[in-house]
Amino acid sequence: MTHANAITAYYDDLCPICRHEMGAYVNKAPDLIRLHDCNGELPADIDRDAALASLHVRMPDGRVETGWSAFLAIWERMPEESRGLRWLARLTRPAPIRIVLNQLYLWLAPLRPRDRCRDGVCERPN
């Protein structure tokens, strides 16, 4: 059963780093975080290119957070035993820090590895 405060993370499932990280978040908070691969069908208000460029998260009220703010939304929902991520969210939420980290994230995100796709058929490593 999904919690009323649950969010949906639109992430790149063809990125092994993204897949691993998002899977770890869901394992820690399965009732609070749902995953949606942005390489598949998307809601009309989520642009595929933008979602591939940076993490997008739909909040419980329908708003969409992107980039570093999307990570904050996830980290703030981590259970008490994941104090490190909640602490990281509190530390990096202030605007001067968040803005710099968001710019760094947007610069690094295109450099992430991706499983190769050829003719619409994607190969994933075993």
mmCIF file of C-alpha atoms in Angstrom:
data_model
loop_
_atom_site.group_PDB
_atom_site.id
_atom_site.type_symbol
_atom_site.label_atom_id
_atom_site.label_comp_id
_atom_site.label_asym_id
_atom_site.label_seq_id
_atom_site.Cartn_x
_atom_site.Cartn_y
_atom_site.Cartn_z
ATOM 1 C CA MET A 1 0.000 0.000 0.000
ATOM 2 C CA THR A 2 1.274 3.463 -0.895
ATOM 3 C CA HIS A 3 1.394 6.242 1.678
ATOM 4 C CA ALA A 4 -0.518 9.514 1.076
ATOM 5 C CA ASN A 5 2.809 11.386 1.261
ATOM 6 C CA ALA A 6 4.356 9.225 -1.512
ATOM 7 C CA ILE A 7 6.237 10.745 -4.410
ATOM 8 C CA THR A 8 7.035 9.488 -7.903
ATOM 9 C CA ALA A 9 10.608 9.754 -9.168
ATOM 10 C CA TYR A 10 11.018 10.001 -12.949
ATOM 11 C CA TYR A 11 14.528 8.717 -13.531
ATOM 12 C CA ASP A 12 16.706 7.228 -16.297
ATOM 13 C CA ASP A 13 16.495 3.453 -15.915
ATOM 14 C CA LEU A 14 19.099 3.058 -18.687
ATOM 15 C CA CYS A 15 21.687 4.608 -16.371
ATOM 16 C CA PRO A 16 23.144 1.913 -14.093
ATOM 17 C CA ILE A 17 24.085 4.491 -11.442
ATOM 18 C CA CYS A 18 20.583 5.996 -11.481
ATOM 19 C CA ARG A 19 18.969 2.540 -11.400
ATOM 20 C CA HIS A 20 21.084 1.497 -8.406
ATOM 21 C CA GLU A 21 20.556 4.730 -6.472
ATOM 22 C CA MET A 22 16.809 4.912 -7.043
ATOM 23 C CA GLY A 23 16.472 1.216 -6.172
ATOM 24 C CA ALA A 24 18.265 1.856 -2.874
ATOM 25 C CA TYR A 25 15.835 4.676 -2.019
ATOM 26 C CA VAL A 26 12.821 2.495 -2.779
ATOM 27 C CA ASN A 27 14.270 -0.331 -0.675
ATOM 28 C CA LYS A 28 14.535 2.068 2.284
ATOM 29 C CA ALA A 29 11.111 3.685 1.817
ATOM 30 C CA PRO A 30 8.960 1.448 -0.435
ATOM 31 C CA ASP A 31 5.665 3.053 0.625
ATOM 32 C CA LEU A 32 6.953 6.595 0.084
ATOM 33 C CA ILE A 33 8.829 6.442 -3.220
ATOM 34 C CA ARG A 34 7.567 5.101 -6.529
ATOM 35 C CA LEU A 35 9.798 4.855 -9.573
ATOM 36 C CA HIS A 36 8.890 5.677 -13.152
ATOM 37 C CA ASP A 37 11.366 5.141 -16.000
ATOM 38 C CA CYS A 38 11.424 8.312 -18.101
ATOM 39 C CA ASN A 39 12.393 6.228 -21.157
ATOM 40 C CA GLY A 40 8.846 4.842 -21.311
ATOM 41 C CA GLU A 41 5.396 6.395 -21.250
ATOM 42 C CA LEU A 42 5.280 9.720 -19.414
ATOM 43 C CA PRO A 43 2.488 11.973 -18.173
ATOM 44 C CA ALA A 44 1.769 14.916 -20.466
ATOM 45 C CA ASP A 45 3.403 17.414 -18.086
ATOM 46 C CA ILE A 46 6.766 15.585 -17.950
ATOM 47 C CA ASP A 47 9.067 16.342 -20.885
ATOM 48 C CA ARG A 48 11.242 13.322 -21.774
ATOM 49 C CA ASP A 49 14.348 15.338 -22.667
ATOM 50 C CA ALA A 50 14.089 17.369 -19.463
ATOM 51 C CA ALA A 51 13.517 14.209 -17.397
ATOM 52 C CA LEU A 52 16.567 12.598 -19.004
ATOM 53 C CA ALA A 53 18.605 15.720 -18.269
ATOM 54 C CA SER A 54 17.783 15.764 -14.541
ATOM 55 C CA LEU A 55 15.797 13.859 -11.974
ATOM 56 C CA HIS A 56 12.112 14.837 -11.726
ATOM 57 C CA VAL A 57 9.890 14.059 -8.736
ATOM 58 C CA ARG A 58 6.116 14.465 -8.541
ATOM 59 C CA MET A 59 5.137 15.611 -5.080
ATOM 60 C CA PRO A 60 1.945 14.448 -3.320
ATOM 61 C CA ASP A 61 0.235 17.747 -4.224
ATOM 62 C CA GLY A 62 1.050 17.278 -7.942
ATOM 63 C CA ARG A 63 3.947 19.747 -8.163
ATOM 64 C CA VAL A 64 7.074 18.568 -9.959
ATOM 65 C CA GLU A 65 10.486 19.179 -8.402
ATOM 66 C CA THR A 66 13.605 18.852 -10.556
ATOM 67 C CA GLY A 67 17.353 18.558 -10.107
ATOM 68 C CA TRP A 68 18.755 18.935 -6.605
ATOM 69 C CA SER A 69 15.300 19.791 -5.221
ATOM 70 C CA ALA A 70 14.102 16.391 -6.467
ATOM 71 C CA PHE A 71 16.852 14.672 -4.486
ATOM 72 C CA LEU A 72 15.881 16.697 -1.421
ATOM 73 C CA ALA A 73 12.282 15.520 -1.790
ATOM 74 C CA ILE A 74 13.489 11.906 -1.778
ATOM 75 C CA TRP A 75 15.996 12.278 1.052
ATOM 76 C CA GLU A 76 13.464 14.025 3.301
ATOM 77 C CA ARG A 77 11.211 10.974 3.023
ATOM 78 C CA MET A 78 13.826 8.506 4.154
ATOM 79 C CA PRO A 79 12.980 6.575 7.327
ATOM 80 C CA GLU A 80 14.573 7.473 10.644
ATOM 81 C CA GLU A 81 17.234 4.770 10.266
ATOM 82 C CA SER A 82 18.494 6.632 7.159
ATOM 83 C CA ARG A 83 19.434 9.685 9.210
ATOM 84 C CA GLY A 84 22.425 10.414 6.997
ATOM 85 C CA LEU A 85 20.249 11.214 3.981
ATOM 86 C CA ARG A 86 17.819 13.288 6.015
ATOM 87 C CA TRP A 87 20.769 15.174 7.503
ATOM 88 C CA LEU A 88 22.178 15.704 3.999
ATOM 89 C CA ALA A 89 18.822 17.141 2.886
ATOM 90 C CA ARG A 90 18.784 19.612 5.791
ATOM 91 C CA LEU A 91 22.396 20.595 5.152
ATOM 92 C CA THR A 92 21.940 21.219 1.416
ATOM 93 C CA ARG A 93 18.442 22.792 1.399
ATOM 94 C CA PRO A 94 19.546 26.435 2.029
ATOM 95 C CA ALA A 95 19.445 28.347 -1.266
ATOM 96 C CA PRO A 96 23.144 29.281 -1.495
ATOM 97 C CA ILE A 97 24.162 25.631 -1.150
ATOM 98 C CA ARG A 98 21.254 24.148 -3.127
ATOM 99 C CA ILE A 99 21.763 26.448 -6.123
ATOM 100 C CA VAL A 100 25.472 25.643 -6.401
ATOM 101 C CA LEU A 101 24.878 21.894 -6.004
ATOM 102 C CA ASN A 102 22.061 22.004 -8.557
ATOM 103 C CA GLN A 103 24.350 23.643 -11.119
ATOM 104 C CA LEU A 104 27.040 21.046 -10.436
ATOM 105 C CA TYR A 105 24.473 18.240 -10.778
ATOM 106 C CA LEU A 106 23.171 19.647 -14.093
ATOM 107 C CA TRP A 107 26.749 19.849 -15.374
ATOM 108 C CA LEU A 108 27.598 16.273 -14.330
ATOM 109 C CA ALA A 109 24.293 14.522 -15.158
ATOM 110 C CA PRO A 110 24.912 14.333 -18.934
ATOM 111 C CA LEU A 111 28.197 12.532 -18.235
ATOM 112 C CA ARG A 112 26.471 9.575 -16.549
ATOM 113 C CA PRO A 113 26.852 6.143 -18.136
ATOM 114 C CA ARG A 114 23.903 4.728 -20.054
ATOM 115 C CA ASP A 115 23.172 1.256 -21.322
ATOM 116 C CA ARG A 116 23.473 1.233 -25.088
ATOM 117 C CA CYS A 117 20.401 1.378 -27.277
ATOM 118 C CA ARG A 118 20.450 0.382 -30.915
ATOM 119 C CA ASP A 119 17.450 0.482 -33.241
ATOM 120 C CA GLY A 120 15.135 0.899 -30.262
ATOM 121 C CA VAL A 121 16.469 -2.268 -28.579
ATOM 122 C CA CYS A 122 18.416 -1.650 -25.412
ATOM 123 C CA GLU A 123 21.154 -3.908 -24.128
ATOM 124 C CA ARG A 124 21.737 -4.028 -20.407
ATOM 125 C CA PRO A 125 24.818 -5.598 -18.888
ATOM 126 C CA ASN A 126 24.197 -8.848 -17.025
#
